PDB file of C-alpha atoms in Angstrom:
ATOM      1  CA  MET A  16       6.665  -9.982  -4.787  1.00 95.00           C
ATOM      2  CA  LYS A  17       7.811  -6.421  -4.292  1.00 98.00           C
ATOM      3  CA  ILE A  18       5.778  -3.586  -5.860  1.00 98.00           C
ATOM      4  CA  LEU A  19       7.116  -0.035  -6.105  1.00 98.00           C
ATOM      5  CA  THR A  20       4.140   2.326  -5.812  1.00 98.00           C
ATOM      6  CA  LEU A  21       3.602   6.041  -6.465  1.00 98.00           C
ATOM      7  CA  GLU A  22       0.751   8.397  -5.491  1.00 98.00           C
ATOM      8  CA  THR A  23       0.552  11.806  -7.189  1.00 98.00           C
ATOM      9  CA  SER A  24      -3.204  12.334  -7.570  1.00 96.00           C
ATOM     10  CA  ALA A  25      -3.513  15.377  -5.284  1.00 94.00           C
ATOM     11  CA  LYS A  26      -1.438  17.903  -3.312  1.00 92.00           C
ATOM     12  CA  SER A  27       0.494  15.245  -1.407  1.00 93.00           C
ATOM     13  CA  VAL A  28       3.026  12.938  -3.034  1.00 97.00           C
ATOM     14  CA  SER A  29       4.168   9.581  -1.736  1.00 98.00           C
ATOM     15  CA  CYS A  30       5.979   6.411  -2.711  1.00 98.00           C
ATOM     16  CA  ALA A  31       6.322   2.977  -1.138  1.00 98.00           C
ATOM     17  CA  VAL A  32       7.513  -0.568  -1.623  1.00 98.00           C
ATOM     18  CA  VAL A  33       4.892  -3.135  -0.639  1.00 98.00           C
ATOM     19  CA  GLU A  34       5.389  -6.884  -0.297  1.00 98.00           C
ATOM     20  CA  ASP A  35       2.764  -9.468   0.683  1.00 96.00           C
ATOM     21  CA  GLY A  36       0.348  -6.923   2.108  1.00 95.00           C
ATOM     22  CA  ALA A  37       2.871  -4.960   4.162  1.00 96.00           C
ATOM     23  CA  PRO A  38       4.985  -1.849   3.460  1.00 97.00           C
ATOM     24  CA  LEU A  39       8.744  -2.423   3.379  1.00 98.00           C
ATOM     25  CA  ALA A  40       9.490   1.289   2.923  1.00 98.00           C
ATOM     26  CA  SER A  41       7.556   4.484   2.323  1.00 98.00           C
ATOM     27  CA  ALA A  42       7.971   8.243   1.988  1.00 97.00           C
ATOM     28  CA  TYR A  43       5.366  11.027   2.101  1.00 96.00           C
ATOM     29  CA  GLN A  44       5.447  14.759   1.487  1.00 94.00           C
ATOM     30  CA  CYS A  45       2.772  17.467   1.427  1.00 90.00           C
ATOM     31  CA  THR A  46       4.656  20.745   1.230  1.00 90.00           C
ATOM     32  CA  GLY A  47       3.089  22.280  -1.876  1.00 87.00           C
ATOM     33  CA  LEU A  48       6.174  21.700  -4.023  1.00 90.00           C
ATOM     34  CA  THR A  49       5.415  20.349  -7.491  1.00 93.00           C
ATOM     35  CA  HIS A  50       5.482  16.592  -7.943  1.00 95.00           C
ATOM     36  CA  SER A  51       7.813  16.969 -10.917  1.00 94.00           C
ATOM     37  CA  ARG A  52      10.364  18.373  -8.466  1.00 94.00           C
ATOM     38  CA  THR A  53       9.867  16.012  -5.525  1.00 96.00           C
ATOM     39  CA  LEU A  54       8.734  12.608  -6.812  1.00 97.00           C
ATOM     40  CA  LEU A  55      11.816  10.990  -8.357  1.00 97.00           C
ATOM     41  CA  PRO A  56      14.293  12.242  -5.700  1.00 97.00           C
ATOM     42  CA  MET A  57      11.901  10.840  -3.074  1.00 97.00           C
ATOM     43  CA  VAL A  58      11.765   7.447  -4.827  1.00 98.00           C
ATOM     44  CA  ASP A  59      15.557   7.361  -5.200  1.00 97.00           C
ATOM     45  CA  ALA A  60      16.164   8.215  -1.520  1.00 98.00           C
ATOM     46  CA  MET A  61      13.581   5.689  -0.300  1.00 98.00           C
ATOM     47  CA  LEU A  62      15.078   2.837  -2.330  1.00 98.00           C
ATOM     48  CA  LYS A  63      18.610   3.693  -1.211  1.00 98.00           C
ATOM     49  CA  ASN A  64      17.581   3.889   2.447  1.00 97.00           C
ATOM     50  CA  ALA A  65      15.903   0.478   2.136  1.00 98.00           C
ATOM     51  CA  ASP A  66      18.953  -0.973   0.344  1.00 98.00           C
ATOM     52  CA  LEU A  67      16.813  -1.717  -2.709  1.00 98.00           C
ATOM     53  CA  THR A  68      17.219  -1.109  -6.442  1.00 97.00           C
ATOM     54  CA  LEU A  69      14.825  -1.427  -9.367  1.00 97.00           C
ATOM     55  CA  ASP A  70      16.303  -4.880  -9.964  1.00 97.00           C
ATOM     56  CA  ASP A  71      14.671  -5.967  -6.690  1.00 98.00           C
ATOM     57  CA  ILE A  72      11.252  -4.693  -7.811  1.00 98.00           C
ATOM     58  CA  ASN A  73       8.776  -7.003  -9.571  1.00 98.00           C
ATOM     59  CA  ALA A  74       6.229  -4.408 -10.720  1.00 98.00           C
ATOM     60  CA  ILE A  75       5.552  -0.662 -10.530  1.00 98.00           C
ATOM     61  CA  ALA A  76       2.117   0.731  -9.632  1.00 98.00           C
ATOM     62  CA  ILE A  77       0.464   4.149  -9.691  1.00 98.00           C
ATOM     63  CA  ALA A  78      -2.822   5.673  -8.574  1.00 98.00           C
ATOM     64  CA  ALA A  79      -4.018   6.240 -12.141  1.00 98.00           C
ATOM     65  CA  GLY A  80      -7.024   8.397 -11.321  1.00 97.00           C
ATOM     66  CA  PRO A  81      -9.245  10.135 -10.732  1.00 97.00           C
ATOM     67  CA  GLY A  82      -7.395  13.159  -9.429  1.00 95.00           C
ATOM     68  CA  SER A  83      -5.463  16.240 -10.439  1.00 94.00           C
ATOM     69  CA  PHE A  84      -4.868  16.074 -14.177  1.00 94.00           C
ATOM     70  CA  THR A  85      -1.347  17.472 -13.834  1.00 95.00           C
ATOM     71  CA  GLY A  86      -0.524  15.234 -10.883  1.00 96.00           C
ATOM     72  CA  LEU A  87      -1.745  12.122 -12.670  1.00 97.00           C
ATOM     73  CA  ARG A  88       0.268  12.933 -15.790  1.00 96.00           C
ATOM     74  CA  ILE A  89       3.442  13.423 -13.737  1.00 97.00           C
ATOM     75  CA  GLY A  90       2.964  10.114 -11.932  1.00 98.00           C
ATOM     76  CA  ILE A  91       2.060   8.149 -15.055  1.00 98.00           C
ATOM     77  CA  ALA A  92       5.056   9.571 -16.931  1.00 97.00           C
ATOM     78  CA  ALA A  93       7.379   8.633 -14.056  1.00 97.00           C
ATOM     79  CA  VAL A  94       6.070   5.069 -13.911  1.00 98.00           C
ATOM     80  CA  LYS A  95       6.305   4.674 -17.678  1.00 98.00           C
ATOM     81  CA  GLY A  96       9.922   5.843 -17.634  1.00 97.00           C
ATOM     82  CA  LEU A  97      10.951   3.637 -14.713  1.00 97.00           C
ATOM     83  CA  ALA A  98       9.101   0.574 -16.004  1.00 97.00           C
ATOM     84  CA  TRP A  99      10.321   0.923 -19.582  1.00 96.00           C
ATOM     85  CA  ALA A 100      13.957   1.362 -18.546  1.00 94.00           C
ATOM     86  CA  ALA A 101      13.860  -1.566 -16.105  1.00 96.00           C
ATOM     87  CA  ASP A 102      11.528  -3.766 -18.213  1.00 96.00           C
ATOM     88  CA  LYS A 103       8.946  -4.082 -15.429  1.00 98.00           C
ATOM     89  CA  PRO A 104       5.161  -4.587 -15.665  1.00 98.00           C
ATOM     90  CA  CYS A 105       2.883  -1.723 -14.578  1.00 98.00           C
ATOM     91  CA  LEU A 106      -0.351  -1.500 -12.620  1.00 98.00           C
ATOM     92  CA  GLY A 107      -2.723   1.455 -12.700  1.00 98.00           C
ATOM     93  CA  VAL A 108      -5.205   1.324  -9.813  1.00 98.00           C
ATOM     94  CA  SER A 109      -8.162   3.482  -8.809  1.00 98.00           C
ATOM     95  CA  THR A 110      -7.156   6.393  -6.588  1.00 98.00           C
ATOM     96  CA  LEU A 111     -10.414   5.959  -4.669  1.00 98.00           C
ATOM     97  CA  GLU A 112      -9.917   2.230  -4.121  1.00 98.00           C
ATOM     98  CA  ALA A 113      -6.342   2.844  -2.978  1.00 98.00           C
ATOM     99  CA  MET A 114      -7.401   5.483  -0.431  1.00 97.00           C
ATOM    100  CA  ALA A 115     -10.174   3.210   0.864  1.00 98.00           C
ATOM    101  CA  GLN A 116      -7.464   0.721   1.863  1.00 97.00           C
ATOM    102  CA  ASN A 117      -6.544   3.170   4.653  1.00 95.00           C
ATOM    103  CA  ALA A 118      -9.808   2.364   6.433  1.00 97.00           C
ATOM    104  CA  ALA A 119     -10.382  -1.259   5.422  1.00 97.00           C
ATOM    105  CA  HIS A 120     -10.140  -2.255   9.107  1.00 96.00           C
ATOM    106  CA  ILE A 121     -13.166  -0.089  10.005  1.00 97.00           C
ATOM    107  CA  ASP A 122     -16.285  -2.200   9.392  1.00 97.00           C
ATOM    108  CA  GLY A 123     -19.035  -0.322   7.552  1.00 98.00           C
ATOM    109  CA  LEU A 124     -19.260   1.903   4.502  1.00 98.00           C
ATOM    110  CA  ILE A 125     -16.103   3.656   3.325  1.00 98.00           C
ATOM    111  CA  VAL A 126     -16.676   6.778   1.221  1.00 98.00           C
ATOM    112  CA  GLY A 127     -13.669   7.962  -0.770  1.00 98.00           C
ATOM    113  CA  ALA A 128     -13.970  11.578  -1.909  1.00 97.00           C
ATOM    114  CA  MET A 129     -11.880  14.067  -3.857  1.00 97.00           C
ATOM    115  CA  ASP A 130     -12.897  17.627  -4.696  1.00 93.00           C
ATOM    116  CA  ALA A 131     -13.604  17.584  -8.443  1.00 92.00           C
ATOM    117  CA  ARG A 132     -14.589  21.284  -8.568  1.00 86.00           C
ATOM    118  CA  ARG A 133     -17.657  22.390 -10.530  1.00 81.00           C
ATOM    119  CA  SER A 134     -19.818  21.414  -7.493  1.00 80.00           C
ATOM    120  CA  GLN A 135     -18.826  17.754  -7.815  1.00 92.00           C
ATOM    121  CA  VAL A 136     -16.748  15.169  -6.001  1.00 96.00           C
ATOM    122  CA  TYR A 137     -14.872  12.231  -7.430  1.00 97.00           C
ATOM    123  CA  ASN A 138     -16.349   9.466  -5.333  1.00 97.00           C
ATOM    124  CA  ALA A 139     -16.734   5.743  -4.754  1.00 98.00           C
ATOM    125  CA  VAL A 140     -18.372   3.780  -1.940  1.00 98.00           C
ATOM    126  CA  PHE A 141     -16.970   0.543  -0.527  1.00 98.00           C
ATOM    127  CA  GLU A 142     -18.061  -1.857   2.194  1.00 98.00           C
ATOM    128  CA  ALA A 143     -15.385  -2.895   4.680  1.00 98.00           C
ATOM    129  CA  LYS A 144     -15.762  -6.121   6.618  1.00 97.00           C
ATOM    130  CA  GLY A 145     -13.021  -7.987   8.432  1.00 94.00           C
ATOM    131  CA  GLY A 146     -10.320  -5.982   6.693  1.00 94.00           C
ATOM    132  CA  GLU A 147     -11.642  -6.742   3.198  1.00 95.00           C
ATOM    133  CA  LEU A 148     -13.170  -4.183   0.828  1.00 97.00           C
ATOM    134  CA  THR A 149     -16.122  -4.745  -1.488  1.00 97.00           C
ATOM    135  CA  ARG A 150     -16.799  -2.089  -4.111  1.00 97.00           C
ATOM    136  CA  LEU A 151     -20.422  -0.884  -4.087  1.00 98.00           C
ATOM    137  CA  THR A 152     -20.219   1.842  -6.758  1.00 98.00           C
ATOM    138  CA  PRO A 153     -17.974   2.633  -9.706  1.00 97.00           C
ATOM    139  CA  ASP A 154     -15.648   5.616  -9.583  1.00 98.00           C
ATOM    140  CA  ARG A 155     -17.736   8.605 -10.636  1.00 97.00           C
ATOM    141  CA  ALA A 156     -17.944  12.401 -10.588  1.00 96.00           C
ATOM    142  CA  ILE A 157     -21.220  13.329  -8.881  1.00 96.00           C
ATOM    143  CA  SER A 158     -22.668  16.183  -6.854  1.00 96.00           C
ATOM    144  CA  LEU A 159     -22.626  16.164  -3.067  1.00 96.00           C
ATOM    145  CA  GLU A 160     -26.416  16.275  -3.248  1.00 97.00           C
ATOM    146  CA  GLU A 161     -26.491  13.005  -5.227  1.00 97.00           C
ATOM    147  CA  LEU A 162     -24.056  11.325  -2.856  1.00 97.00           C
ATOM    148  CA  CYS A 163     -26.057  12.459   0.157  1.00 97.00           C
ATOM    149  CA  ALA A 164     -29.271  11.052  -1.328  1.00 97.00           C
ATOM    150  CA  GLN A 165     -27.586   7.672  -1.887  1.00 97.00           C
ATOM    151  CA  LEU A 166     -26.385   7.488   1.721  1.00 97.00           C
ATOM    152  CA  GLN A 167     -29.608   8.615   3.377  1.00 96.00           C
ATOM    153  CA  GLY A 168     -31.048   5.936   5.634  1.00 93.00           C
ATOM    154  CA  LYS A 169     -28.014   3.651   5.629  1.00 95.00           C
ATOM    155  CA  GLN A 170     -27.761   1.722   8.887  1.00 94.00           C
ATOM    156  CA  GLN A 171     -24.063   0.864   8.658  1.00 97.00           C
ATOM    157  CA  PRO A 172     -21.396   3.175  10.092  1.00 97.00           C
ATOM    158  CA  ILE A 173     -20.048   5.530   7.406  1.00 98.00           C
ATOM    159  CA  THR A 174     -16.413   6.647   7.294  1.00 98.00           C
ATOM    160  CA  VAL A 175     -15.397   9.437   4.908  1.00 98.00           C
ATOM    161  CA  LEU A 176     -11.837   9.959   3.732  1.00 98.00           C
ATOM    162  CA  GLY A 177      -9.724  11.466   0.948  1.00 96.00           C
ATOM    163  CA  ASP A 178      -8.550  14.987   0.171  1.00 93.00           C
ATOM    164  CA  GLY A 179     -12.236  15.849  -0.351  1.00 95.00           C
ATOM    165  CA  GLY A 180     -13.182  14.099   2.864  1.00 96.00           C
ATOM    166  CA  VAL A 181     -13.674  17.216   5.013  1.00 96.00           C
ATOM    167  CA  LEU A 182     -15.854  18.860   2.347  1.00 95.00           C
ATOM    168  CA  CYS A 183     -17.923  15.694   1.989  1.00 96.00           C
ATOM    169  CA  TYR A 184     -18.183  15.051   5.738  1.00 97.00           C
ATOM    170  CA  ARG A 185     -19.450  18.563   6.470  1.00 97.00           C
ATOM    171  CA  TYR A 186     -22.084  18.394   3.740  1.00 96.00           C
ATOM    172  CA  LEU A 187     -23.349  14.983   4.841  1.00 97.00           C
ATOM    173  CA  GLU A 188     -23.535  15.996   8.506  1.00 96.00           C
ATOM    174  CA  GLU A 189     -25.371  19.222   7.635  1.00 96.00           C
ATOM    175  CA  HIS A 190     -27.919  17.209   5.660  1.00 96.00           C
ATOM    176  CA  GLY A 191     -28.662  14.562   8.268  1.00 96.00           C
ATOM    177  CA  VAL A 192     -26.333  11.728   7.253  1.00 97.00           C
ATOM    178  CA  LYS A 193     -24.432  10.531  10.316  1.00 96.00           C
ATOM    179  CA  CYS A 194     -20.828   9.742   9.437  1.00 98.00           C
ATOM    180  CA  SER A 195     -17.284   9.876  10.768  1.00 98.00           C
ATOM    181  CA  LEU A 196     -14.246  11.570   9.265  1.00 98.00           C
ATOM    182  CA  ALA A 197     -11.189   9.325   9.116  1.00 97.00           C
ATOM    183  CA  PRO A 198      -8.406  10.443  11.490  1.00 95.00           C
ATOM    184  CA  SER A 199      -5.725  12.657   9.965  1.00 92.00           C
ATOM    185  CA  MET A 200      -3.173   9.854   9.620  1.00 92.00           C
ATOM    186  CA  LEU A 201      -5.645   7.857   7.488  1.00 95.00           C
ATOM    187  CA  LEU A 202      -7.451  10.708   5.747  1.00 95.00           C
ATOM    188  CA  TYR A 203      -5.285  11.296   2.699  1.00 94.00           C
ATOM    189  CA  GLN A 204      -4.101   9.213  -0.213  1.00 95.00           C
ATOM    190  CA  SER A 205      -0.949   7.168   0.301  1.00 95.00           C
ATOM    191  CA  ALA A 206       1.292   5.000  -1.837  1.00 98.00           C
ATOM    192  CA  VAL A 207       0.917   2.165   0.677  1.00 98.00           C
ATOM    193  CA  GLY A 208      -2.781   1.979  -0.185  1.00 97.00           C
ATOM    194  CA  VAL A 209      -1.829   1.954  -3.874  1.00 98.00           C
ATOM    195  CA  GLY A 210       0.405  -1.032  -3.181  1.00 98.00           C
ATOM    196  CA  LEU A 211      -2.328  -2.985  -1.398  1.00 97.00           C
ATOM    197  CA  ALA A 212      -4.768  -2.348  -4.256  1.00 97.00           C
ATOM    198  CA  ALA A 213      -2.046  -3.177  -6.803  1.00 98.00           C
ATOM    199  CA  GLU A 214      -1.385  -6.580  -5.221  1.00 98.00           C
ATOM    200  CA  ARG A 215      -5.029  -7.491  -5.762  1.00 96.00           C
ATOM    201  CA  ALA A 216      -4.955  -6.141  -9.320  1.00 97.00           C
ATOM    202  CA  TYR A 217      -1.833  -8.170 -10.086  1.00 97.00           C
ATOM    203  CA  ALA A 218      -3.513 -11.329  -8.771  1.00 97.00           C
ATOM    204  CA  ARG A 219      -6.410 -10.640 -11.158  1.00 96.00           C
ATOM    205  CA  GLY A 220      -3.992 -10.489 -14.091  1.00 97.00           C
ATOM    206  CA  GLU A 221      -4.346  -6.726 -14.668  1.00 97.00           C
ATOM    207  CA  ALA A 222      -0.652  -5.866 -15.126  1.00 98.00           C
ATOM    208  CA  VAL A 223       0.148  -3.973 -18.346  1.00 98.00           C
ATOM    209  CA  SER A 224       3.240  -2.778 -20.168  1.00 97.00           C
ATOM    210  CA  ALA A 225       4.650   0.730 -19.807  1.00 97.00           C
ATOM    211  CA  GLN A 226       3.219   1.587 -23.227  1.00 96.00           C
ATOM    212  CA  GLU A 227      -0.270   0.438 -22.223  1.00 97.00           C
ATOM    213  CA  LEU A 228      -0.454   2.324 -18.917  1.00 98.00           C
ATOM    214  CA  LEU A 229      -2.930   5.224 -19.115  1.00 96.00           C
ATOM    215  CA  PRO A 230      -4.457   7.754 -16.675  1.00 96.00           C
ATOM    216  CA  VAL A 231      -8.171   7.639 -15.803  1.00 95.00           C
ATOM    217  CA  TYR A 232      -9.576  11.171 -15.714  1.00 94.00           C
ATOM    218  CA  LEU A 233     -13.346  10.373 -15.482  1.00 90.00           C
ATOM    219  CA  ARG A 234     -14.174  13.611 -17.296  1.00 76.00           C
ATOM    220  CA  PRO A 235     -12.507  15.822 -19.964  1.00 70.00           C
ATOM    221  CA  ALA A 236      -9.821  18.315 -18.982  1.00 57.00           C
ATOM    222  CA  GLN A 237     -10.807  21.997 -18.805  1.00 52.00           C
ATOM    223  CA  ALA A 238      -8.886  22.753 -22.016  1.00 47.00           C
ATOM    224  CA  GLU A 239     -10.774  19.990 -23.820  1.00 52.00           C
ATOM    225  CA  ARG A 240     -14.113  21.288 -22.535  1.00 46.00           C
ATOM    226  CA  LEU A 241     -13.312  24.828 -23.693  1.00 50.00           C
ATOM    227  CA  ARG A 242     -12.213  23.573 -27.104  1.00 51.00           C
ATOM    228  CA  SER A 243     -15.384  21.495 -27.456  1.00 51.00           C
ATOM    229  CA  SER A 244     -17.601  24.433 -26.482  1.00 52.00           C
ATOM    230  CA  LYS A 245     -15.941  26.681 -29.059  1.00 55.00           C
ATOM    231  CA  LEU A 246     -16.338  24.063 -31.778  1.00 55.00           C
ATOM    232  CA  ASN A 247     -20.027  23.740 -30.945  1.00 58.00           C
ATOM    233  CA  GLN A 248     -20.732  27.480 -31.033  1.00 59.00           C
TER     234      GLN A 248
END
């Protein structure tokens, strides 16, 4: 089956078509332009260049979070619109699980990290063995100090990646946790990783309708936090 995939969780934006564990087409951009401006033209050009249309697509997937609140909303809205118009099922997958697919061939612990601000990282830890990933922690927003404490004393090789990977790598190294930073071509989120995670989610029966697809923020938006604090004063 062919899955059209989108990744809008951070500064970069990408799209891909994945079939049976391999990318048929992909496009990536990290120029600082807003996703609302770049995403749909990128998808349209990629499909045309691959001689594909939405009729050829079996499902549409998105990195549903965690990540940039604005980025996630743009991506979710795009998937909802495409899926509703074409009557396709949707798949929302973990941004952290999707990025970990980049390093699934590196045996050891894979640490996905995104800068969550407020002295925290969005994070999840996976074990990679023989190209397969096993999730060891849920997606969570924790401090670098907490993450470091959890990784202290681990004997397996540790690979860090994600748009918070450099921040995480430096902190761990400074505090005595030996680890490696994924090479630049594998460091950041990509829609191909979303597709690989989406294939597994589809096999588990996790496809939903366009109406049911929702972002996963992990914590309230800043506006919600401010509103809550004012109500509690």
